[in-house]
N, CA and C of each residue as an Amber inpcrd file, in Angstrom:
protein
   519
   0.8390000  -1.1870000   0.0000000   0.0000000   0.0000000   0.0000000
   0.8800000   1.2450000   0.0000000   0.7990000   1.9140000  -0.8560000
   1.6150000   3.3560000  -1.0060000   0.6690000   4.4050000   0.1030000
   1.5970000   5.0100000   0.3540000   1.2470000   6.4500000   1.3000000
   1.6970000   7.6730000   0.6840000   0.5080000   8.7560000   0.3320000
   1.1170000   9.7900000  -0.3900000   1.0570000  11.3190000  -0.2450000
   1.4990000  11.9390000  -0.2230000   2.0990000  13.3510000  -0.0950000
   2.5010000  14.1590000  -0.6980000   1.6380000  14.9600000  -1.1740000
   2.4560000  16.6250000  -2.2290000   3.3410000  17.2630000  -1.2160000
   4.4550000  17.6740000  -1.5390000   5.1380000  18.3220000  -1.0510000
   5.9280000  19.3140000  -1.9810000   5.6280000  20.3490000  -1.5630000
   6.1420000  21.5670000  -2.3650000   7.7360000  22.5600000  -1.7620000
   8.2420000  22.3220000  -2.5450000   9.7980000  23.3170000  -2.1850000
   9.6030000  24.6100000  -3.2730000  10.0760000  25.4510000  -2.6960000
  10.6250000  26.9970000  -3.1320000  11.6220000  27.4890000  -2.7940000
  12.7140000  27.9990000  -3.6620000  13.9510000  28.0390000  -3.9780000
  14.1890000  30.0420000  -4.0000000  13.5170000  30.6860000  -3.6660000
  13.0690000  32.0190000  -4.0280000  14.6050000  32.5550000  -4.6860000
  15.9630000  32.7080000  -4.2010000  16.5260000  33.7310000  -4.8800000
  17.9550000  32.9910000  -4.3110000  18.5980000  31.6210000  -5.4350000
  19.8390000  30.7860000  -5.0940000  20.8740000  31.6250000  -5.5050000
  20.8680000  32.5420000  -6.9840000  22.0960000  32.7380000  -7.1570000
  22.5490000  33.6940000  -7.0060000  24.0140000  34.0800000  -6.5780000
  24.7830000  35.1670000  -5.8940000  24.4140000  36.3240000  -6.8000000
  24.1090000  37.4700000  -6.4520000  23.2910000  39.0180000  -7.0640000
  22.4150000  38.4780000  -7.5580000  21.5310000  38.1810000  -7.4480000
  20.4790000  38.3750000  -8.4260000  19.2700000  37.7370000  -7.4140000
  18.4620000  38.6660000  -7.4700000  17.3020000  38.1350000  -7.3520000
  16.3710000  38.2040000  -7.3320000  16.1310000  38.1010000  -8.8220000
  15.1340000  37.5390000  -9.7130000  15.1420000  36.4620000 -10.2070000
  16.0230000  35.5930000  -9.8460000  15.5270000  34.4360000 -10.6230000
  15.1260000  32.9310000  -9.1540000  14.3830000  31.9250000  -9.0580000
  14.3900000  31.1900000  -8.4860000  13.9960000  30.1730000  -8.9570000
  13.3120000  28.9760000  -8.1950000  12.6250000  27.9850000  -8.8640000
  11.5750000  27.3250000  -7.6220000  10.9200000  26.3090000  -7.7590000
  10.3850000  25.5590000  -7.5630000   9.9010000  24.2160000  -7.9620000
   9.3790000  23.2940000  -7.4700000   9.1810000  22.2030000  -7.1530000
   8.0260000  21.0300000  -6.6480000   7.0320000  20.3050000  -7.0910000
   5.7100000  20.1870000  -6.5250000   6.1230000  18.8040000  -7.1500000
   5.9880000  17.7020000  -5.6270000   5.8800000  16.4290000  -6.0900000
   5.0950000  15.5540000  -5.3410000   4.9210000  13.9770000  -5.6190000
   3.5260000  13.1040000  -4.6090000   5.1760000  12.6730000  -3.8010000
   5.2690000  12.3170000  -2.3810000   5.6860000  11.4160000  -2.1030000
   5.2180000  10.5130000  -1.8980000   5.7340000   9.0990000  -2.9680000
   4.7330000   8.2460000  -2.5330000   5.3790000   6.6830000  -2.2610000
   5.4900000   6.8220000  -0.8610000   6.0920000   5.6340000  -0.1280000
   5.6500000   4.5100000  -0.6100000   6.6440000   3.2570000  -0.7920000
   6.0110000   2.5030000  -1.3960000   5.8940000   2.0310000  -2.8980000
   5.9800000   3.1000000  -3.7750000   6.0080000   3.2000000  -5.1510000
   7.3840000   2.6280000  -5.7710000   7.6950000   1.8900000  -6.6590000
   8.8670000   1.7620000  -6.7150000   9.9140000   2.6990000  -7.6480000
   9.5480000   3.7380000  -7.9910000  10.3350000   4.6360000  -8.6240000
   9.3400000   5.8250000  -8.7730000  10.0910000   7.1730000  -8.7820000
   9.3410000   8.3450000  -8.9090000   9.0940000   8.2020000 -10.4630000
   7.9090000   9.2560000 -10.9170000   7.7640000   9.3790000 -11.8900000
   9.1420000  10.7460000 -12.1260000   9.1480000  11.4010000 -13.2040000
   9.6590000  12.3690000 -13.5470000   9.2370000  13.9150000 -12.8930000
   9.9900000  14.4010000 -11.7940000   9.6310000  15.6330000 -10.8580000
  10.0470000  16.8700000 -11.7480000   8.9220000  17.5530000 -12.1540000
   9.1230000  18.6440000 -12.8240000   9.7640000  19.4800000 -12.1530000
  10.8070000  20.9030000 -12.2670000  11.2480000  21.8280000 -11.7760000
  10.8880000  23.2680000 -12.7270000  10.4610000  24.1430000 -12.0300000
   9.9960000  24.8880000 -12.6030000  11.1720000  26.3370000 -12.0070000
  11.8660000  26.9800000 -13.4500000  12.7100000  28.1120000 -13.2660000
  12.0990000  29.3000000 -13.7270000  12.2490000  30.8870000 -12.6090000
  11.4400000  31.4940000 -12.8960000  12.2530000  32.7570000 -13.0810000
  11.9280000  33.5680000 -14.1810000  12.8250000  34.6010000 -13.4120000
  13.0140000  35.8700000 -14.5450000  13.5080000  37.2720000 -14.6370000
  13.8590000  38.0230000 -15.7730000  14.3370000  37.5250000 -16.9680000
  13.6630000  37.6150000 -17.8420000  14.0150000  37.4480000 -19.3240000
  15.2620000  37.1440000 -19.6820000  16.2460000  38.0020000 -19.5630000
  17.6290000  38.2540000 -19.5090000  18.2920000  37.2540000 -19.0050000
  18.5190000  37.4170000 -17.5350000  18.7230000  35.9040000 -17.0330000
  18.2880000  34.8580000 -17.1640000  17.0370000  34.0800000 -17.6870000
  16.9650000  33.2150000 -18.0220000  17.6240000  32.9110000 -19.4000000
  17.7430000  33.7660000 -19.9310000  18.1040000  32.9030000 -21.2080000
  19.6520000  32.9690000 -20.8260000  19.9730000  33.6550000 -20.0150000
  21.7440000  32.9240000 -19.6800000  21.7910000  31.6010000 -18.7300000
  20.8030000  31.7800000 -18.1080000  20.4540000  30.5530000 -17.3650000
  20.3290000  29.1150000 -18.1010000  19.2490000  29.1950000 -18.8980000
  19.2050000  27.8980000 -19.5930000  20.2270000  27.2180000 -20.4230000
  21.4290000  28.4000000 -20.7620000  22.5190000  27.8280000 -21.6340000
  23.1770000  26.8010000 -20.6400000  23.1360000  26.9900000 -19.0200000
  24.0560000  26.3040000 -18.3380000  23.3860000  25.2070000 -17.8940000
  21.9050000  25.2710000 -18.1190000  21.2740000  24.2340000 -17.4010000
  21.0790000  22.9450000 -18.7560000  20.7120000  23.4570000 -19.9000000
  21.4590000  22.1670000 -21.0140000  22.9750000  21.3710000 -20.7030000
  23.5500000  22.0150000 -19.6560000  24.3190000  20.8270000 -19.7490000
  24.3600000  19.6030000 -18.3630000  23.2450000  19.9720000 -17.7390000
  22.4890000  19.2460000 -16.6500000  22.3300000  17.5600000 -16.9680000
  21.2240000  17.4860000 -18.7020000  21.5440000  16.0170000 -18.9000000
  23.0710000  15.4100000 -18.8560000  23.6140000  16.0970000 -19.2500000
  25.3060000  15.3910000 -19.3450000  25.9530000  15.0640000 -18.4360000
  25.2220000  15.5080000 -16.5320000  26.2120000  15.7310000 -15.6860000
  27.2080000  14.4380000 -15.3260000  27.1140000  13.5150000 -15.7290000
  28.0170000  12.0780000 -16.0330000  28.9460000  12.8510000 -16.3380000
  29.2810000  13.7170000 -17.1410000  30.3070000  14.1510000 -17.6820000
  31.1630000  15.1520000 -16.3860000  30.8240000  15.5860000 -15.9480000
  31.0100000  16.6360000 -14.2200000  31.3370000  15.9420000 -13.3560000
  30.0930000  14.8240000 -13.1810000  30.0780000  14.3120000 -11.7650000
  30.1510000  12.8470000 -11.7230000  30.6610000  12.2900000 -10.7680000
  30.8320000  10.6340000 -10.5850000  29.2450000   9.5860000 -10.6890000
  28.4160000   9.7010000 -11.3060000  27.1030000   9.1170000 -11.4330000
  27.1370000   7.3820000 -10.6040000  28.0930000   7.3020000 -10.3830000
  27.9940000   6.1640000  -9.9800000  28.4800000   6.4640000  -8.1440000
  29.0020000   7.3810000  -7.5140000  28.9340000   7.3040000  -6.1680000
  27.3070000   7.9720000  -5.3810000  27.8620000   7.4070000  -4.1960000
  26.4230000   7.3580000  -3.5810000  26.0850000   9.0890000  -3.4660000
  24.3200000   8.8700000  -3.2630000  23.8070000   9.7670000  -3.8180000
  23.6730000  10.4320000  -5.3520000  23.8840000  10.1420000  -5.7160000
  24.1690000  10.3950000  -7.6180000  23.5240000   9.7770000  -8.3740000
  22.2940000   9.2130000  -8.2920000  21.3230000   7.6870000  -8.9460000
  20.6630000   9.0170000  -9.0570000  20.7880000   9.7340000 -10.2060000
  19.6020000  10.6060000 -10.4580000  20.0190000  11.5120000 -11.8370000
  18.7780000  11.9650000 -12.6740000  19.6430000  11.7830000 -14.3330000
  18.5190000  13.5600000 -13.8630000  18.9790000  14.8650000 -15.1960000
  17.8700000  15.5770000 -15.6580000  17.3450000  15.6670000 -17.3000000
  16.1700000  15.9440000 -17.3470000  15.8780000  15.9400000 -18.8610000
  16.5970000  17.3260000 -19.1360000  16.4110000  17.3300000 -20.5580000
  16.5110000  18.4780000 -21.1450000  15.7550000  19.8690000 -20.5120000
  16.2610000  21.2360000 -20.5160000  15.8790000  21.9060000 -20.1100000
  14.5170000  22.5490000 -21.2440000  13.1840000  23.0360000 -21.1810000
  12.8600000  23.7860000 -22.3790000  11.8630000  25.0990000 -21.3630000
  12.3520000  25.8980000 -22.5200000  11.6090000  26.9740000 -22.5700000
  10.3260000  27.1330000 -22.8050000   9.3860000  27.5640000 -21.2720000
   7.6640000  27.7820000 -21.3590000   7.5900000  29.4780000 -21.8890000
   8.2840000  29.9800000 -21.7950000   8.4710000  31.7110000 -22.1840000
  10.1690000  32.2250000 -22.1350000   9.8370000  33.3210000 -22.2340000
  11.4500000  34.1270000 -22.1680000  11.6050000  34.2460000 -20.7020000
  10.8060000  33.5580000 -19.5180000  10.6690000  33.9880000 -18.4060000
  10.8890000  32.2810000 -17.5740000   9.9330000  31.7610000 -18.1810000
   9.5570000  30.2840000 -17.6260000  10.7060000  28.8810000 -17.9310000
  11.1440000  28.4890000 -17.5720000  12.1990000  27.2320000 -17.9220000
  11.2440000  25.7260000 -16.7750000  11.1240000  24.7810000 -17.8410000
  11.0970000  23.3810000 -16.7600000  11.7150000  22.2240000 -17.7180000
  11.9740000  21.4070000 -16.3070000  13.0470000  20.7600000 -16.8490000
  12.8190000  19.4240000 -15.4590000  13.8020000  18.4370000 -15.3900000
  12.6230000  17.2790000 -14.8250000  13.5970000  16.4950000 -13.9530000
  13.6350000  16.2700000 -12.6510000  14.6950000  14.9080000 -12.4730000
  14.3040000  13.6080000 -12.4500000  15.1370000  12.7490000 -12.9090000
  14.8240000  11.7310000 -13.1760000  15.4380000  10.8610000 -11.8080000
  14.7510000   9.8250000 -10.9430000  15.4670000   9.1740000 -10.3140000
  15.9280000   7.3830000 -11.0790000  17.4370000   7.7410000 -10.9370000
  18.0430000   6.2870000 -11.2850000  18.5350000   5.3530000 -10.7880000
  17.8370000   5.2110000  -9.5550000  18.0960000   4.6830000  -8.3180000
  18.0860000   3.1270000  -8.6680000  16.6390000   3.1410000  -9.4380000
  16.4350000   1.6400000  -9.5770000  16.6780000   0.9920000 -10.9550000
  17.0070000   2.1020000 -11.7610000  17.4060000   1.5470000 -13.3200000
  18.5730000   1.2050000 -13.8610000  19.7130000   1.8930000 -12.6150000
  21.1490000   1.3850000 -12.5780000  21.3610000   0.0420000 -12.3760000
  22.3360000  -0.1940000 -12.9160000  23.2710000  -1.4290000 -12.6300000
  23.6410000  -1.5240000 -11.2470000  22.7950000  -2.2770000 -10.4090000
  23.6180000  -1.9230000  -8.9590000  24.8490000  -3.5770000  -8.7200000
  26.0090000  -3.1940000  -8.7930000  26.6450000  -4.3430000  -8.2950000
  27.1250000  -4.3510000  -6.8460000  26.9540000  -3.3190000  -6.2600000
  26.6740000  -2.4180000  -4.6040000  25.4450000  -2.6610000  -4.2380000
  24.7210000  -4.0440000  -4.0060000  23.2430000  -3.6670000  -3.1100000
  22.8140000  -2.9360000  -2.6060000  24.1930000  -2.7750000  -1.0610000
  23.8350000  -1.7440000  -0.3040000  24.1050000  -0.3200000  -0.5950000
  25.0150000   0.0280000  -2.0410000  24.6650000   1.1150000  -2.1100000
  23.4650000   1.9320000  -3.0530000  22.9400000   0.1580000  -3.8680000
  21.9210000   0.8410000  -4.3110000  20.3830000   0.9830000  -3.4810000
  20.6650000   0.5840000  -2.6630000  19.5440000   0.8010000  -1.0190000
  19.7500000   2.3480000  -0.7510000  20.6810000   2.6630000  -0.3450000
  21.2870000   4.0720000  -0.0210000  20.8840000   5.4660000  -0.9790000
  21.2060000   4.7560000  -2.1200000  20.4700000   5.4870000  -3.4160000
  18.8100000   6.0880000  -3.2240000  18.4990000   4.8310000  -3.5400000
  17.3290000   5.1510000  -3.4520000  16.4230000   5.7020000  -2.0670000
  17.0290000   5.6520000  -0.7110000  16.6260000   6.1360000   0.3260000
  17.4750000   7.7150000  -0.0510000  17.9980000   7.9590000  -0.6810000
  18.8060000   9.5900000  -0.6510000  17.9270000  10.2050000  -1.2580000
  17.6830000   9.4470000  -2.4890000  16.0400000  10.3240000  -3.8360000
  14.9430000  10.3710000  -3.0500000  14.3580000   9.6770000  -2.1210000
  13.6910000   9.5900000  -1.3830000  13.4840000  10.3870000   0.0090000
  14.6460000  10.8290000   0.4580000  14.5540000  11.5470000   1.5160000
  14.7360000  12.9390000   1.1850000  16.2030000  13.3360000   0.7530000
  16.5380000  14.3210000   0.6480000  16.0440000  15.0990000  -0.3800000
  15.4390000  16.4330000  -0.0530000  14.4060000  17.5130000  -0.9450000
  15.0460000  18.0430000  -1.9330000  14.3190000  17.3830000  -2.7970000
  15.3170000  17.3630000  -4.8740000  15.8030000  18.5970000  -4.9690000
  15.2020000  20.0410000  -3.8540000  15.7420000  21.0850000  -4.6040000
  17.1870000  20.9960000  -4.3090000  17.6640000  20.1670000  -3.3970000
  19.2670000  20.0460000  -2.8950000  20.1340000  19.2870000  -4.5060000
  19.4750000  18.0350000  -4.9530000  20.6060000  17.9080000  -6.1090000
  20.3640000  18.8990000  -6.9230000  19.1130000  19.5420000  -7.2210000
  19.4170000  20.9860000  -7.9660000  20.0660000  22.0280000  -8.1210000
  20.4430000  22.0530000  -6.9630000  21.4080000  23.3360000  -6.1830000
  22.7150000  23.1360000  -6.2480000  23.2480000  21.6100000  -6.0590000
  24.6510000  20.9780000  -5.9450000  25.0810000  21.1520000  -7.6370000
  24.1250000  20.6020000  -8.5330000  24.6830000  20.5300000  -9.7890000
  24.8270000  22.0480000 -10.2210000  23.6130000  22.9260000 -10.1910000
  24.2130000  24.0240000 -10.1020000  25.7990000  24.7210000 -10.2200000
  26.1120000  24.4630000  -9.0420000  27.4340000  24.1530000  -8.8400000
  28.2000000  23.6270000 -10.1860000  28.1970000  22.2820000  -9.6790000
  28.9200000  20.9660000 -10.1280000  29.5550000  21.0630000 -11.5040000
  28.1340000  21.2180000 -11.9410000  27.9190000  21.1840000 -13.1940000
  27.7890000  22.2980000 -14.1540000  27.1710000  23.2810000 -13.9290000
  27.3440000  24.7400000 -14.5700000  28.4930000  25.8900000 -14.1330000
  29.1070000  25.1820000 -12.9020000  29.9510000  26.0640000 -12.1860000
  29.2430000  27.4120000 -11.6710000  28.2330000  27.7070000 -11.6120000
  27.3610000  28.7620000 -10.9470000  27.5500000  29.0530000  -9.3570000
  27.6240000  30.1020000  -8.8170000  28.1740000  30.7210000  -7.5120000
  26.6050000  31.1270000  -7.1350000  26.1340000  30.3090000  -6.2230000
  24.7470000  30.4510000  -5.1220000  25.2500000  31.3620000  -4.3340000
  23.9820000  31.9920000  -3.6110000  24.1920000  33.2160000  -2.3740000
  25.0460000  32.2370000  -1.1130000  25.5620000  32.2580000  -0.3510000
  26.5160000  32.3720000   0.4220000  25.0030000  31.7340000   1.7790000
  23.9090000  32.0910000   1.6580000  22.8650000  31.6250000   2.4710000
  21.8530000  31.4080000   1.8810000  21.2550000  29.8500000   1.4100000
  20.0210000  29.7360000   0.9890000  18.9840000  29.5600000   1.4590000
  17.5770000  30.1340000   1.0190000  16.1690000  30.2180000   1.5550000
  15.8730000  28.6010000   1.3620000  15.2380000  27.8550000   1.4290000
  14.7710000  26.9630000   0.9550000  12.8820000  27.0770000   1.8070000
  11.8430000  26.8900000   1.4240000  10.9350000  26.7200000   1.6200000
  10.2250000  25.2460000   1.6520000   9.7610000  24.9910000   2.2730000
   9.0990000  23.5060000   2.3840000   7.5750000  23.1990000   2.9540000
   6.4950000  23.2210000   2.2450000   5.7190000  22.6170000   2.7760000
   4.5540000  21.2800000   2.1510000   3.7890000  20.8740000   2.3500000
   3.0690000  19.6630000   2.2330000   1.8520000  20.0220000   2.8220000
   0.2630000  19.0040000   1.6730000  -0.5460000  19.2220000   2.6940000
  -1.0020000  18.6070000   3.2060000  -0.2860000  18.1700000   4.3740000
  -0.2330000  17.6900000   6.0270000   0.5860000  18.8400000   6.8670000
   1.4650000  19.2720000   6.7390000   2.1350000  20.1270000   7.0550000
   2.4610000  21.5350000   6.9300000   2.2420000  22.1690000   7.9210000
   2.3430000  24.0380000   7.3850000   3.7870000  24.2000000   6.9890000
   4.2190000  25.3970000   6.3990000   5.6200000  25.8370000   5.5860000
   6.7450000  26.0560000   6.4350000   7.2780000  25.3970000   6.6290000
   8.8600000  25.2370000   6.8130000   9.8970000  26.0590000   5.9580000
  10.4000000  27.2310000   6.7660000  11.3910000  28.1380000   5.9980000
  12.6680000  27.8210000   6.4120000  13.9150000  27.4480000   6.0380000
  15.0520000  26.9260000   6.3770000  15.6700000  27.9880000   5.7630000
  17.0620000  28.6590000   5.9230000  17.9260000  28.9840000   5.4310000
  19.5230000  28.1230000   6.0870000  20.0480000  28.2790000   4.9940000
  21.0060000  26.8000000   5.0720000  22.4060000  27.7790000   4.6790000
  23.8770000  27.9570000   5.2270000  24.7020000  28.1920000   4.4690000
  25.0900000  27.4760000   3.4000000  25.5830000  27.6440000   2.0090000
  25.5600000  26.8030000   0.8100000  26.7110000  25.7610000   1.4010000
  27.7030000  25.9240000   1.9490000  28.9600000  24.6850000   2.3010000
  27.7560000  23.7040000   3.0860000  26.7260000  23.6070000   3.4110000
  26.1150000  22.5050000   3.8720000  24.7060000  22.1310000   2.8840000
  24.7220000  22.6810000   1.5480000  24.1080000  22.1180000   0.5460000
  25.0510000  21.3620000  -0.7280000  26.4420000  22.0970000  -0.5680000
  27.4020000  21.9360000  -1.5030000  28.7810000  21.8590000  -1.2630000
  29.5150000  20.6060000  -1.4590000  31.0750000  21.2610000  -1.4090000
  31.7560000  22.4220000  -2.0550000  32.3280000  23.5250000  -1.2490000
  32.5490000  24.6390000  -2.7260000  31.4480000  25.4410000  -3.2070000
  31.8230000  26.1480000  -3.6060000  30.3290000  26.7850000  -4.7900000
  31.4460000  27.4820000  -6.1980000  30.3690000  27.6280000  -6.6140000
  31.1940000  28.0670000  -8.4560000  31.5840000  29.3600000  -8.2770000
  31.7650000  29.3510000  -9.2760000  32.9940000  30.8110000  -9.6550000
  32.3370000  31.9860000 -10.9380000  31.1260000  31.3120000 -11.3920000
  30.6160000  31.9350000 -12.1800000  29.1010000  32.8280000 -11.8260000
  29.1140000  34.0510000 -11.6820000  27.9120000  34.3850000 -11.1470000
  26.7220000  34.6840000 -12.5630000  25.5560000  34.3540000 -12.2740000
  24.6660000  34.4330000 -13.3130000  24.4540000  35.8440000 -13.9290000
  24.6520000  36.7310000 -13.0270000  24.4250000  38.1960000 -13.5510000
  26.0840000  38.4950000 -14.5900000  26.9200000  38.1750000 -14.5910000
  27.9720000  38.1450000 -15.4050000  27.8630000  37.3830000 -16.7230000
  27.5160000  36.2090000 -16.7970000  27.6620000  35.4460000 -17.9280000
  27.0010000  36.0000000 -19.1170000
């Protein structure tokens, strides 16, 4: 029997100067299920910046190429990014928790309890990083709520969402 839960994250203003741009997040948790479907992410933000934005986030499907896809936590792919307006960007994570090759049982257990626990806007934020080399604010908002649960506002310093942060700020590129 699955048990299920919308739970919504808001990302209001990640990258260093700027803020106008953010994102969000609306998914079922649904315990039980054996793989998520595809979690839309929705990027919001000035015209301008988005379209410098989306050049870095096309290279999101590739992050195999950045990042070690095979250590723990990392069972997780993104689609292509596309454009809803000169304003709107969504784009999707995929969990690959259970479609990998696991020759690690226990780390493909681990996997899939990480996609499962930890709030997707965090691998969003890391690849960010990782992968576009993008420089987040120095303190992130993160928003959280569900309806079972009233809104949870966290602010997090980025060294405890990310090793490092990038070198590239979005208002420059």
């Amino acid at each position: 029997m699955a048990i299920s839960t919308d739970l919504w994250i808001k990302v209001p203003a990640p990258f260093f100067g700027v803020e106008t741009v953010g994102f969000s997040v609306r998914y079922a948790l649904d315990l039980g299920e054996d793989q998520f479907a595809d979690v839309p992410f929705f990027v919001e933000g000035e015209a301008g910046l988005m379209g410098r934005l989306i050049r870095q986030l096309r290279l999101f499907p590739q992050r195999d190429r950045f990042v070690d896809c095979r250590a723990a936590g990392e069972a997780y792919s993104w689609t292509d990014p596309i454009s809803l307006s000169d304003e709107v960007v969504v784009m999707a994570f995929r969990d690959q928790s259970l479609s990998q090759p696991a020759t690690d049982p226990v780390q493909a257990v681990r996997n899939r309890l990480i996609n499962q626990m930890v709030p997707l806007a965090f691998p969003f934020l890391r690849d960010c990083v990782r992968v576009a080399g993008l420089k987040l604010n120095s303190w992130i908002s993160v928003r959280i709520a569900s309806d079972q649960v009233a809104e949870i506002d966290l602010s997090l310093p980025v060294g405890h969402i990310v090793q490092g942060n990038g070198v590239r700020a979005l208002a420059e590129l």
